[in-house]
Amino acid sequence: MLGRLLMFRISYPNGTKFKKIMQASIKLIEEIPLNVTTEGLTLRALSPDKNALVNLFIPSTSFEEFNVEEETNIVVIKDEFNKAVRRAQRKDSVILIYERGARELKVILFNAKTGVEREFSVSISEAGMEPVGEIKVEPVVKFQIDGDDLKKIITDAKIVADEIEFIYENERILVRAASEDRSYRTTLELDRPLLNLESAAEGRVSGKYSLDLLKGITTALGSAETLILGFGQNQPLRIYMELEGGGILTVWIAPRV
Amino acid sequence: MLGRLLMFRISYPNGTKFKKIMQASIKLIEEIPLNVTTEGLTLRALSPDKNALVNLFIPSTSFEEFNVEEETNIVVIKDEFNKAVRRAQRKDSVILIYERGARELKVILFNAKTGVEREFSVSISEAGMEPVGEIKVEPVVKFQIDGDDLKKIITDAKIVADEIEFIYENERILVRAASEDRSYRTTLELDRPLLNLESAAEGRVSGKYSLDLLKGITTALGSAETLILGFGQNQPLRIYMELEGGGILTVWIAPRV
Amino acid sequence: MLGRLLMFRISYPNGTKFKKIMQASIKLIEEIPLNVTTEGLTLRALSPDKNALVNLFIPSTSFEEFNVEEETNIVVIKDEFNKAVRRAQRKDSVILIYERGARELKVILFNAKTGVEREFSVSISEAGMEPVGEIKVEPVVKFQIDGDDLKKIITDAKIVADEIEFIYENERILVRAASEDRSYRTTLELDRPLLNLESAAEGRVSGKYSLDLLKGITTALGSAETLILGFGQNQPLRIYMELEGGGILTVWIAPRV
């Protein structure tokens, strides 16, 4: 490593939390572009079919060590990164180290209590590219829901169909799914079981989305999370989650016609 | 639904219990004929190979709502019915609604506490046919056993063979299974572990039955159930269970020679 | 059974423990040679690729009944033996009975409390052959480690490679695994997390071993076990475990170059 310049060395204090955040974030994508600046760590990528955009941001303040020499963009191999991160335990700090020109990212799991340090090298497929752009849409209808309640709806709907429709009208959201000869429906209202519900429009607003993408992302999320979903007529669906420990995970899913 | 006559609307008060009863009842059969009269709900069907007959009866008194306009016979698609019922939870009432001439049965899971209602439509493949006949045989030997003890015997026996023999003699039941070069045997007596044992015959009585059918039905049963098994020389095996909450599930398995 | 001479009848008092010992012992081997003498029960066999030697000894004092007429060597069919033994529960005594010239070993699971006895016959493929020889090597480096800590290291290493290297130097063991573009490393010291560490050599000592064999044997072991691993330059790896209830399980794994 002589003569190599450190690009970043950052340490996240809770292995289980880091694992959970990462597993939810990478569920729908095939490669993992990491952008590290003095602001924090950003992971933004499209799913292979381009119907989902994942956007994770963890601010530098959520790390116990955040040492960045200059802005860095690298893409790591999903399978290798995932397998290493998955080995993290609650008491482990997860330390990511990258040196200029290196072909690998070092992932170190360090248990401060036992002093045991485990070091994995994870291959980098690309460096220096620009991250994909953000989506700038403000959803017309927004509702807040427990992750468990959303999972239940999605599992229900998946029994009968591959897409799900959200229809806002009269301060309620009708959820529908239907295939040739089967159907499912339920109605969501404030407190039944929504935690919040608002619409910027007066009348009826509806959007249809892929159940597989929704199922993928909600399955990867922990049980205890509260989510804010937003949608609109022909708009993408936005799933928004504030991360315990700091940071935001946003997933956009393209509308279906 | 205008102009459609309600044939029945019945509501079972405990989703978990209903799910459990149904999953045990439909395990061996491929289509689900439901007969609804003012007396109650009957499900009676042969397995595809005709070696098992399932007979479930839940009296109207076990339901919290039991509204029947006239006797109804419909056959619902097993996979669709099962997937909807499987989504029921303990706090859900399971409401079944059928309207004359409709091509579907409505399965509604209603949680009275949260007010959340989830509605599935389940396809009907046939309506108006007669149920299959009952079996009128009184078994010669009867023994009562915990479901868990029976499962243990069946799992033991399945290690060595595909059929199981029950032999009654001298107030004991010898259980045997054997294939070419492997064998299994155990002896059941009152309190070891039988809860009851009686025979209408003086001498030796034996019967041989398919382990796969027996395994199928006992696996689907809950752990805590007490079963009464009955058999006789060249007679079918009867598995009889009183359902918690009311009702009876009987399964007949054809004898082997 | 008239006229047949009993060769041995031995009874081990704890079904769960017997099952656990046997499942760990037979994990890497394909046939099960049992040697029974007045000293105890020995199971010693090579893995099919001859890269592992398993050596189990349970002294006669660990049995509640140990009746041996003369030294016996039989080979039982792994699948049949395993399936029968796997059915043992904690309260079961496991009774093994062999009669001269019999083509089967009787495995009886007897629950003294309920009086229930379950008898399996297990085929014998061979009788009278000599057991394979022992390995007489005293490892240069030895370290004691909790089974769980070893499993963690092996699972970590398996992410990146198929073999693992132990390198002793300066009172530490460096553990390394590497494939083309991925690597893993960690360092073991006394108390981090080793329970003991000793070397008969002054300088550096290293050995490389198959991760699949190591993973196979450690997965089969219970969680709470303490193991002593021993290795040396071009020496086989020895995994040594004292069994709760008496007896010793030793597994040797051939070195790789």
Coordinates of N, CA and C in Angstrom, one line a residue, chain A residues 1 84 87 97 104-111 115-122, chain C residues 152-161 163-167 169 172-179 182-189 192-193 204 211:
Chain A
M1 N 0.8 -1.2 0.0 CA 0.0 0.0 0.0 C 0.9 1.3 0.0
A84 N -20.0 -9.7 2.3 CA -19.1 -9.2 3.4 C -20.0 -8.5 4.4
R87 N -22.1 -10.3 7.0 CA -21.4 -10.9 8.1 C -21.3 -10.0 9.3
I97 N -12.7 1.3 3.5 CA -11.5 2.0 3.2 C -11.2 1.9 1.7
E104 N -9.9 -2.6 -5.2 CA -10.8 -3.2 -4.2 C -11.2 -2.2 -3.1
L105 N -12.3 -2.4 -2.5 CA -12.8 -1.7 -1.3 C -12.5 -2.6 -0.2
K106 N -11.9 -2.1 0.9 CA -11.7 -2.9 2.1 C -12.9 -2.7 3.0
V107 N -13.5 -3.9 3.4 CA -14.6 -3.8 4.3 C -14.1 -4.5 5.6
I108 N -14.0 -3.8 6.7 CA -13.5 -4.3 7.9 C -14.6 -4.3 9.0
L109 N -14.8 -5.5 9.6 CA -15.7 -5.6 10.7 C -14.9 -5.7 11.9
F110 N -15.1 -4.6 12.8 CA -14.3 -4.5 14.0 C -15.1 -4.5 15.2
N111 N -14.9 -5.5 16.1 CA -15.6 -5.6 17.3 C -14.7 -4.9 18.4
G115 N -12.0 -6.9 20.4 CA -10.8 -6.6 19.6 C -10.6 -7.4 18.3
V116 N -11.6 -8.2 18.0 CA -11.4 -9.0 16.8 C -11.8 -8.2 15.6
E117 N -10.9 -8.3 14.6 CA -11.0 -7.5 13.3 C -11.1 -8.5 12.2
R118 N -12.1 -8.4 11.3 CA -12.2 -9.3 10.1 C -12.1 -8.4 8.9
E119 N -11.3 -8.7 8.0 CA -11.1 -7.8 6.8 C -11.4 -8.6 5.5
F120 N -12.4 -8.0 4.8 CA -12.7 -8.5 3.5 C -12.3 -7.5 2.4
S121 N -11.8 -8.0 1.3 CA -11.6 -7.2 0.1 C -12.8 -7.4 -0.8
V122 N -13.3 -6.3 -1.4 CA -14.5 -6.4 -2.3 C -14.1 -5.7 -3.6
Chain C
K152 N -17.8 -19.0 12.8 CA -17.8 -17.6 12.3 C -16.7 -17.4 11.3
I153 N -15.5 -17.8 11.7 CA -14.3 -17.7 10.9 C -14.5 -18.5 9.6
I154 N -15.0 -19.7 9.7 CA -15.2 -20.5 8.5 C -16.2 -20.0 7.6
T155 N -17.3 -19.4 8.1 CA -18.3 -18.8 7.3 C -17.8 -17.6 6.6
D156 N -17.0 -16.8 7.3 CA -16.4 -15.6 6.7 C -15.5 -16.0 5.6
A157 N -14.6 -17.0 5.8 CA -13.6 -17.4 4.8 C -14.3 -18.0 3.6
K158 N -15.3 -18.8 3.8 CA -16.0 -19.4 2.7 C -16.6 -18.4 1.7
I159 N -16.8 -17.2 2.1 CA -17.3 -16.2 1.2 C -16.4 -15.9 0.1
V160 N -15.1 -16.1 0.4 CA -14.1 -15.7 -0.6 C -13.3 -16.9 -1.2
A161 N -13.3 -18.0 -0.6 CA -12.4 -19.1 -1.1 C -12.8 -20.4 -0.6
E163 N -10.3 -22.7 0.4 CA -9.4 -23.2 1.4 C -9.0 -22.1 2.4
I164 N -8.5 -22.6 3.5 CA -8.2 -21.6 4.6 C -6.8 -21.9 5.1
E165 N -6.0 -20.8 5.4 CA -4.7 -21.0 5.8 C -4.5 -20.5 7.3
F166 N -3.9 -21.3 8.1 CA -3.6 -20.9 9.5 C -2.1 -20.7 9.5
I167 N -1.7 -19.5 10.0 CA -0.3 -19.2 10.0 C 0.1 -18.7 11.5
E169 N 2.7 -17.3 14.2 CA 3.9 -16.5 14.3 C 3.7 -15.5 15.4
R172 N 0.6 -15.4 17.7 CA -0.7 -15.1 17.1 C -0.9 -16.1 15.9
I173 N -2.2 -16.3 15.6 CA -2.5 -17.0 14.4 C -3.2 -16.1 13.4
L174 N -2.6 -16.0 12.2 CA -3.2 -15.2 11.2 C -4.0 -16.2 10.4
V175 N -5.3 -15.9 10.1 CA -6.1 -16.8 9.3 C -6.4 -16.0 8.0
R176 N -6.1 -16.8 6.9 CA -6.2 -16.1 5.6 C -7.0 -17.0 4.6
A177 N -7.8 -16.4 3.8 CA -8.4 -17.1 2.7 C -8.4 -16.2 1.5
A178 N -8.1 -16.7 0.3 CA -8.1 -15.8 -0.9 C -8.4 -16.6 -2.1
S179 N -9.1 -16.0 -3.0 CA -9.3 -16.5 -4.4 C -8.8 -15.4 -5.3
R182 N -10.5 -11.8 -4.5 CA -11.2 -11.5 -3.2 C -10.3 -12.1 -2.1
S183 N -10.4 -11.5 -0.9 CA -9.6 -12.0 0.2 C -10.2 -11.8 1.5
Y184 N -9.8 -12.6 2.5 CA -10.3 -12.4 3.9 C -9.2 -12.7 4.8
R185 N -9.1 -11.9 5.9 CA -8.1 -12.2 6.9 C -8.6 -11.8 8.3
T186 N -8.1 -12.5 9.3 CA -8.3 -12.1 10.6 C -7.2 -12.7 11.5
T187 N -7.1 -12.1 12.7 CA -6.0 -12.5 13.5 C -6.5 -13.1 14.9
L188 N -6.0 -14.2 15.3 CA -6.5 -14.8 16.5 C -5.3 -14.8 17.6
E189 N -5.7 -14.3 18.8 CA -4.7 -14.3 19.9 C -5.3 -14.8 21.1
R192 N -8.5 -13.4 22.3 CA -9.1 -12.7 21.2 C -9.3 -13.6 20.0
P193 N -10.1 -14.6 19.9 CA -11.0 -15.1 21.0 C -10.4 -16.4 21.5
R204 N 7.8 -19.5 12.3 CA 6.5 -19.4 11.6 C 6.1 -20.9 11.2
L211 N -11.8 -25.8 3.1 CA -12.9 -25.2 3.9 C -14.2 -26.1 3.9

